[in-house]
Short mmCIF file of C-alpha atoms and ligand atoms in Angstrom, two decimals:
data_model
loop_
_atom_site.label_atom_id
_atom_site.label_comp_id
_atom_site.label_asym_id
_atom_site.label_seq_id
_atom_site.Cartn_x
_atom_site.Cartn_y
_atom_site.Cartn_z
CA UNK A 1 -49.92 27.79 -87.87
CA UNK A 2 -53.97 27.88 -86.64
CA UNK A 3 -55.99 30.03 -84.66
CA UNK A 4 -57.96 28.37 -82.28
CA UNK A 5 -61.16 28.90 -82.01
CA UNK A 6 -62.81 30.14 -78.76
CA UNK A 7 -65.78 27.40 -77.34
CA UNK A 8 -67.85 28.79 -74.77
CA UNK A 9 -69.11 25.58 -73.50
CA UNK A 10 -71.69 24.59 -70.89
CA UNK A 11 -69.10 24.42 -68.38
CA UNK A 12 -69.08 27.84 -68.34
CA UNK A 13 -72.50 28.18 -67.63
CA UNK A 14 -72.65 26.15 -64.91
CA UNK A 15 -69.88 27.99 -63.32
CA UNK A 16 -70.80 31.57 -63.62
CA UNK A 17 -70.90 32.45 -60.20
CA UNK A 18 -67.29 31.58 -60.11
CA UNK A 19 -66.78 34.19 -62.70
CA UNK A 20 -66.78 37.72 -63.78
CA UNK A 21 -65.02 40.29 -65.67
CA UNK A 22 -61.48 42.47 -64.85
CA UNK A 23 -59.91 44.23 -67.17
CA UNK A 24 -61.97 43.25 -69.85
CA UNK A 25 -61.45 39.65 -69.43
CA UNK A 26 -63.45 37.35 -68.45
CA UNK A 27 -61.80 35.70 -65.40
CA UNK A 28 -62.41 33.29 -62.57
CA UNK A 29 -61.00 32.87 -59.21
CA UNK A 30 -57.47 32.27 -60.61
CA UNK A 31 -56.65 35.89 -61.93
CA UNK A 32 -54.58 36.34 -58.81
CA UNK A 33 -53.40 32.96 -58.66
CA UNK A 34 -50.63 33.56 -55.49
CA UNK A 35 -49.90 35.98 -53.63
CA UNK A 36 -47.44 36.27 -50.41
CA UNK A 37 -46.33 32.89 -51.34
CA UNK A 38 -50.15 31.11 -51.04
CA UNK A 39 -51.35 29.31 -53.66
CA UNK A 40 -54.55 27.40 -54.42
CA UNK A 41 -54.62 24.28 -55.74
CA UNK A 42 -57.34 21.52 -56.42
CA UNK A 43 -57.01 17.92 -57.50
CA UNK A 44 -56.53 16.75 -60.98
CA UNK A 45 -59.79 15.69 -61.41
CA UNK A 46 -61.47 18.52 -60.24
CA UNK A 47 -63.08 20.88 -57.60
CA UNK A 48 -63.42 19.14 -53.69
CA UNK A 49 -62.23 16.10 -54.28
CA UNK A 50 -58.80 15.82 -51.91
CA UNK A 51 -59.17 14.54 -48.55
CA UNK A 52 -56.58 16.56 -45.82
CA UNK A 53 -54.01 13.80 -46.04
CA UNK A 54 -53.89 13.84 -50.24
CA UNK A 55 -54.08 18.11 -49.50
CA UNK A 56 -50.89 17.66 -47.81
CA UNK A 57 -49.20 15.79 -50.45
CA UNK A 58 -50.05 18.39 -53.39
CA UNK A 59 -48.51 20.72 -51.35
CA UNK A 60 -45.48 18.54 -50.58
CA UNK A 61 -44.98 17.82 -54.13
CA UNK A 62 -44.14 20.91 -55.08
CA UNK A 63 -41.87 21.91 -52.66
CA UNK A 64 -44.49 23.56 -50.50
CA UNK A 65 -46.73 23.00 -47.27
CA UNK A 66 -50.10 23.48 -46.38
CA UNK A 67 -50.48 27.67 -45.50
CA UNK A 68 -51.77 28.71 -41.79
CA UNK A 69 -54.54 30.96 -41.74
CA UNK A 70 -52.21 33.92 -40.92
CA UNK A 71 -50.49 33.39 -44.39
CA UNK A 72 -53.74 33.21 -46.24
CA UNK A 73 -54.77 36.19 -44.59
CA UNK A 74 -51.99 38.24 -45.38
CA UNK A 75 -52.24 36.98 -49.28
CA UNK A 76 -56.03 38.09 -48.77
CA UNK A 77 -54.94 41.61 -48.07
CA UNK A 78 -53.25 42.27 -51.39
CA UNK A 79 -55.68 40.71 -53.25
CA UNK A 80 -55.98 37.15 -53.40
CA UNK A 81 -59.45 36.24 -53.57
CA UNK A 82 -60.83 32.45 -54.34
CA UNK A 83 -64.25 30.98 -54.11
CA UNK A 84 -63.25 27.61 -52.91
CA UNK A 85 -62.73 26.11 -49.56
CA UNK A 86 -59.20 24.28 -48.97
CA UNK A 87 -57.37 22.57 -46.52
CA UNK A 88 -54.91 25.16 -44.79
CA UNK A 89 -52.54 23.71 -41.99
CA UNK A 90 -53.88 21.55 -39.06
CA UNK A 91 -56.87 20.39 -40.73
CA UNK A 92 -58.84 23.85 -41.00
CA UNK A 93 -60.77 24.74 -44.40
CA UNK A 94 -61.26 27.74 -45.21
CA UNK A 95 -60.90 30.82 -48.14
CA UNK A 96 -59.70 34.32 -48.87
CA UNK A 97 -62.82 36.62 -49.94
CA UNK A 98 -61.41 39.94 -50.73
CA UNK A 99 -65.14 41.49 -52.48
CA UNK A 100 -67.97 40.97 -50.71
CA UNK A 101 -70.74 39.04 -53.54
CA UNK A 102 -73.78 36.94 -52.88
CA UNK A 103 -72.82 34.01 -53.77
CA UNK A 104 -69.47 33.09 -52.45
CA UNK A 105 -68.62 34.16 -48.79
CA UNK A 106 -72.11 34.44 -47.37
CA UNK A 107 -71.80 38.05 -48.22
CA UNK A 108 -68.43 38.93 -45.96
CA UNK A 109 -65.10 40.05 -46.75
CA UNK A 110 -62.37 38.34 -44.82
CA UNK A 111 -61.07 34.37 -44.34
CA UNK A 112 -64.30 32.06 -44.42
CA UNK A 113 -63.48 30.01 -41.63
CA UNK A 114 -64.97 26.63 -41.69
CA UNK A 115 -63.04 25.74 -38.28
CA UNK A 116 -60.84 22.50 -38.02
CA UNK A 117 -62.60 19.52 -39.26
CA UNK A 118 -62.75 16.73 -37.72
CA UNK A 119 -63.48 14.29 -40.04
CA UNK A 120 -59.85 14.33 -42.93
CA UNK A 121 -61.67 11.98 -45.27
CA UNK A 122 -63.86 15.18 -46.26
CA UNK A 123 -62.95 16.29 -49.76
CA UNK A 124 -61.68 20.26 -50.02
CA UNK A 125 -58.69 21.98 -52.55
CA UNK A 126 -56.06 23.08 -50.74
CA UNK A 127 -54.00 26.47 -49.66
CA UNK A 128 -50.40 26.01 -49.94
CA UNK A 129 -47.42 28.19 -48.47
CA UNK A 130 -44.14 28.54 -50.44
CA UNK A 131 -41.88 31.47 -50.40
CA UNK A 132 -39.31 30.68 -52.73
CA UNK A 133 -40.95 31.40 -56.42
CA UNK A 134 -42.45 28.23 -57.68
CA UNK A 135 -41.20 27.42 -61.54
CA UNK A 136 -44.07 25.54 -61.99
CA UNK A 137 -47.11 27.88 -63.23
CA UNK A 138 -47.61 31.80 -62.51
CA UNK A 139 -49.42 34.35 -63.93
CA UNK A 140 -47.35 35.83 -66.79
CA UNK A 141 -47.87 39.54 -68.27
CA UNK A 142 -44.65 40.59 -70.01
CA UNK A 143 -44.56 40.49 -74.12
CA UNK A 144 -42.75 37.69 -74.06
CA UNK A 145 -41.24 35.28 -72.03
CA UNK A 146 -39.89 31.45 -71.91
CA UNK A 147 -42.31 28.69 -70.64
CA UNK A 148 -40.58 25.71 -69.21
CA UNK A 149 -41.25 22.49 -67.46
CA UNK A 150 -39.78 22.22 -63.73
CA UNK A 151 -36.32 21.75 -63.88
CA UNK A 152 -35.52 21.78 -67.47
CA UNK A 153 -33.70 20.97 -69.07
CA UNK A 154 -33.31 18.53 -66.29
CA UNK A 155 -36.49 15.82 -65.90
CA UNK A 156 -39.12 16.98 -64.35
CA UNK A 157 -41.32 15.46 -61.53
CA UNK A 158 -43.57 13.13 -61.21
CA UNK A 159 -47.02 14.39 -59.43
CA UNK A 160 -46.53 18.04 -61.56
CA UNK A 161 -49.55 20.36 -61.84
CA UNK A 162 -48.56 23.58 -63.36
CA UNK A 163 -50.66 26.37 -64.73
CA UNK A 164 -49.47 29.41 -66.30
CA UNK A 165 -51.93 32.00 -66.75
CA UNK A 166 -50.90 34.16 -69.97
CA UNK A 167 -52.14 37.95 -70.28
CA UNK A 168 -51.50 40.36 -72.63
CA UNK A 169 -52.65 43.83 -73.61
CA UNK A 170 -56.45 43.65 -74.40
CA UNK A 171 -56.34 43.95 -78.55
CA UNK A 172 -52.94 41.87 -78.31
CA UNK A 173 -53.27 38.61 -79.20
CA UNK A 174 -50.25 35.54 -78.08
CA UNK A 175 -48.09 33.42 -80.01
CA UNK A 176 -46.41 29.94 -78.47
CA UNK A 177 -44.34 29.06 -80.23
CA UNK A 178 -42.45 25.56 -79.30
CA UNK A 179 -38.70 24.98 -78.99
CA UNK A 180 -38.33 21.60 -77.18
CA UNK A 181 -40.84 19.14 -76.49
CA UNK A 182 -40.59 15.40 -75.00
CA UNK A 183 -43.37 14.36 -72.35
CA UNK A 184 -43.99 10.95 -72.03
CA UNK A 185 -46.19 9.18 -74.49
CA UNK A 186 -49.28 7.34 -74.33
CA UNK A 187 -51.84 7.07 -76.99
CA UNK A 188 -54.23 9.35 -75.37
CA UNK A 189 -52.12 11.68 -73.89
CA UNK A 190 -53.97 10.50 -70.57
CA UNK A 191 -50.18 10.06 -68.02
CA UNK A 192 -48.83 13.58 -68.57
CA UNK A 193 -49.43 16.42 -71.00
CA UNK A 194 -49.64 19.90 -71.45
CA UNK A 195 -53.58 21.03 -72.38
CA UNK A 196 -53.14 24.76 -74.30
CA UNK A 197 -56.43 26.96 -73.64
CA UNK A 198 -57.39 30.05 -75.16
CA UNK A 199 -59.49 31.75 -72.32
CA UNK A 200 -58.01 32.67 -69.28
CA UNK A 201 -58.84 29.15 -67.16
CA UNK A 202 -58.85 25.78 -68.16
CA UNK A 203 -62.71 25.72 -68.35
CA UNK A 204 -63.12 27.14 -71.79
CA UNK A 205 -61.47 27.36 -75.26
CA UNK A 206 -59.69 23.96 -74.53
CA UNK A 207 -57.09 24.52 -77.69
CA UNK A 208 -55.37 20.84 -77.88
CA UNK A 209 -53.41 18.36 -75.23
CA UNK A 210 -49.81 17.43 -76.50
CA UNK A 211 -47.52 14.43 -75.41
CA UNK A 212 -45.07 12.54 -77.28
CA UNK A 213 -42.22 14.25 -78.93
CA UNK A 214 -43.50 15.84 -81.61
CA UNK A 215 -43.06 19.66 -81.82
CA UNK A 216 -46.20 20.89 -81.72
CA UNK A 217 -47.15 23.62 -84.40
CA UNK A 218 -47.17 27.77 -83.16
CA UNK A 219 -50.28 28.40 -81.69
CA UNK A 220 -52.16 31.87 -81.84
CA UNK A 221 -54.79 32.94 -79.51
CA UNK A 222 -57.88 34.94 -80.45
CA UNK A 223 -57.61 37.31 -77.63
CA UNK A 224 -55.46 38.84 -74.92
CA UNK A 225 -55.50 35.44 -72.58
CA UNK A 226 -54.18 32.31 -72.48
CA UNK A 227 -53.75 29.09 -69.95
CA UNK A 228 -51.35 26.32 -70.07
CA UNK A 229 -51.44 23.29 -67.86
CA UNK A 230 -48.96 20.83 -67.31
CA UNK A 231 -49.52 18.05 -65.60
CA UNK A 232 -47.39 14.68 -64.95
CA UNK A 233 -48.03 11.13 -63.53
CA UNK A 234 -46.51 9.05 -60.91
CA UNK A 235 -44.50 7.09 -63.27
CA UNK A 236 -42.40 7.79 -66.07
CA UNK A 237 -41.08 11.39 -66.59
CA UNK A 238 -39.34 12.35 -69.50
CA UNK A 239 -37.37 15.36 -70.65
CA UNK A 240 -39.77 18.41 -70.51
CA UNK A 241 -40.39 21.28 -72.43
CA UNK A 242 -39.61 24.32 -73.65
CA UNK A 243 -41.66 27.49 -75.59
CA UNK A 244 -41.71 30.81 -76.02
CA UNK A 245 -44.73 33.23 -76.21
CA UNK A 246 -44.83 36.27 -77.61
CA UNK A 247 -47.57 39.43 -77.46
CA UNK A 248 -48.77 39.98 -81.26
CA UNK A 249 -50.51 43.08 -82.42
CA UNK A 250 -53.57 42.71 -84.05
CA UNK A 251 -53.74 45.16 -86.47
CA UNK A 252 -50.10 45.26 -87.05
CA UNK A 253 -49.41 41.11 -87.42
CA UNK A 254 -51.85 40.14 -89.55
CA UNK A 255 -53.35 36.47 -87.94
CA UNK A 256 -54.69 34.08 -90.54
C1 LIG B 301 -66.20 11.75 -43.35
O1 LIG B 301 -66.36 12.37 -44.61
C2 LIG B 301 -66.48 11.49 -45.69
C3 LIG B 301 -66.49 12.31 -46.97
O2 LIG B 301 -67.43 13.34 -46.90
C4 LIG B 301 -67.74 10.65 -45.51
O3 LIG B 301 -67.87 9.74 -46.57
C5 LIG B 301 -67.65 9.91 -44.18
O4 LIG B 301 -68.87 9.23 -43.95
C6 LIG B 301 -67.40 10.89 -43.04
N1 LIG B 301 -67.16 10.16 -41.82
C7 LIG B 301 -67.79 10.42 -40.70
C8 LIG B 301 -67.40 9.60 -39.52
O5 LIG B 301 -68.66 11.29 -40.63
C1 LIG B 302 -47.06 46.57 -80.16
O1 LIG B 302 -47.58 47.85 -79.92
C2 LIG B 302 -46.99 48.52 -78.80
C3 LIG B 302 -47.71 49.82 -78.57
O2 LIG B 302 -48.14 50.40 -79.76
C4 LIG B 302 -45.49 48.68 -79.07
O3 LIG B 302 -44.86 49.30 -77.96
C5 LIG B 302 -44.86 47.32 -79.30
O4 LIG B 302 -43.50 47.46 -79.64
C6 LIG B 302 -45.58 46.58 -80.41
N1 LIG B 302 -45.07 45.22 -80.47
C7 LIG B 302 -44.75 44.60 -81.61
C8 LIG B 302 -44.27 43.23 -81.50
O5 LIG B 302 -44.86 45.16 -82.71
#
């Protein structure tokens, strides 16, 4: 068993104005990751880089389609609020701004509507639509619950990009604890892995990435938040899997 320790790292910095505090956690964008069945999602390597047609197919992938800008807007009005622009059906960009700030939204509260674009080869994230409750990645707030990869104990996917956003009771701390794990194995864990965090995005506190089929070793957080992200190749998929977290209490389990 370790604790891992929290990095703040530079990354951080140079995303601030993504960022802020809820709750006593430090957050970005993500905290309210869907809503009414929109999601946001960006590529694998990072922030703006899919063009409409490769928007479309992140959507697809997971069993989803691009959202209109009627959907986004009614995930706006219970609280879904991202600074980032993404493809939404049709070829419009746009995103939800629920809190007016200065630096994302130009200061207004409502869809940021950057119109339909006429040029697809420009490089956005992407809104997706899908009503029927995704098993790939959520935001997770009981005491415990079972983590799995899509499908399992079936295969899952190729093309997978989960995220689940763990949050316990500020003072709590979490526990994951493995029960099955097989994802395909390269030497650098570079085709598909799960990446462990301890911070509430996969920015900071980057814990350890895990292929292979070696049961990875409990893992305890050193506060109330914690992201996992799965993520799979086109190729090979193997048999997925499987842990458990569980809310600890500080004072009461002692951590070493
Ligand atoms: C379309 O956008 C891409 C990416 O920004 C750019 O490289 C390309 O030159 C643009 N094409 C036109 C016709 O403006
Ligand atoms: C943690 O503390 C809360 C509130 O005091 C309690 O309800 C809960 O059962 C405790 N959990 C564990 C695992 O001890």
């Amino acid at each position: 068993m370790r604790v891992v320790a929290l990095l703040w790292t530079a990354a951080l910095v140079l995303t601030a104005d993504a960022w802020g505090f809820r709750d006593g956690v430090f957050h970005n964008s993500i905290w309210l990751e869907q809503a009414a069945g929109v999601y946001h999602r960006e590529s694998r390597s990072g922030r703006y880089q899919l063009t409409y047609r490769e928007a479309k197919a992140v959507c697809k992938y997971e069993g989803g389609r691009l959202a209109t800008l009627q959907q986004l807007e009614a995930a706006r009005q219970i609280g879904f609020h991202i600074c980032a622009a993404g493809w939404l059906d049709r070829g419009r960009v746009g995103y939800p701004i629920v809190k007016a700030g200065a630096n994302c939204g130009f200061g207004r509260v409502g869809i940021i509507d950057y119109g339909y674009r006429l040029n697809k080869s420009e490089r956005w994230d992407v809104y997706c639509y899908n009503p029927t409750a995704k098993e790939c990645g959520g935001v997770l707030t009981e005491q415990q619950k079972t983590i799995q990869s899509p499908g399992f104990p079936d295969q899952y996917q190729d093309h997978q990009i989960c995220y689940w956003h763990i949050r316990v009771r500020l003072g709590q701390r979490i526990r994951l604890h493995f029960l099955e794990f097989d994802v395909e194995d390269d030497t650098a864990c570079l085709a598909d892995f799960l990446d462990v965090y301890d911070s509430y995005d996969d920015v900071s506190g980057f814990a350890g990435r895990f292929c292979g089929d070696y049961l990875p070793d409990d893992i305890i957080s050193t506060g109330n938040v914690m992201t996992l992200k799965f993520l799979s190749d086109a190729s090979v998929t193997a048999g997925g899997f499987q842990l458990q977290y569980t809310a600890l209490n500080a004072s009461k389990d002692s951590v070493h």
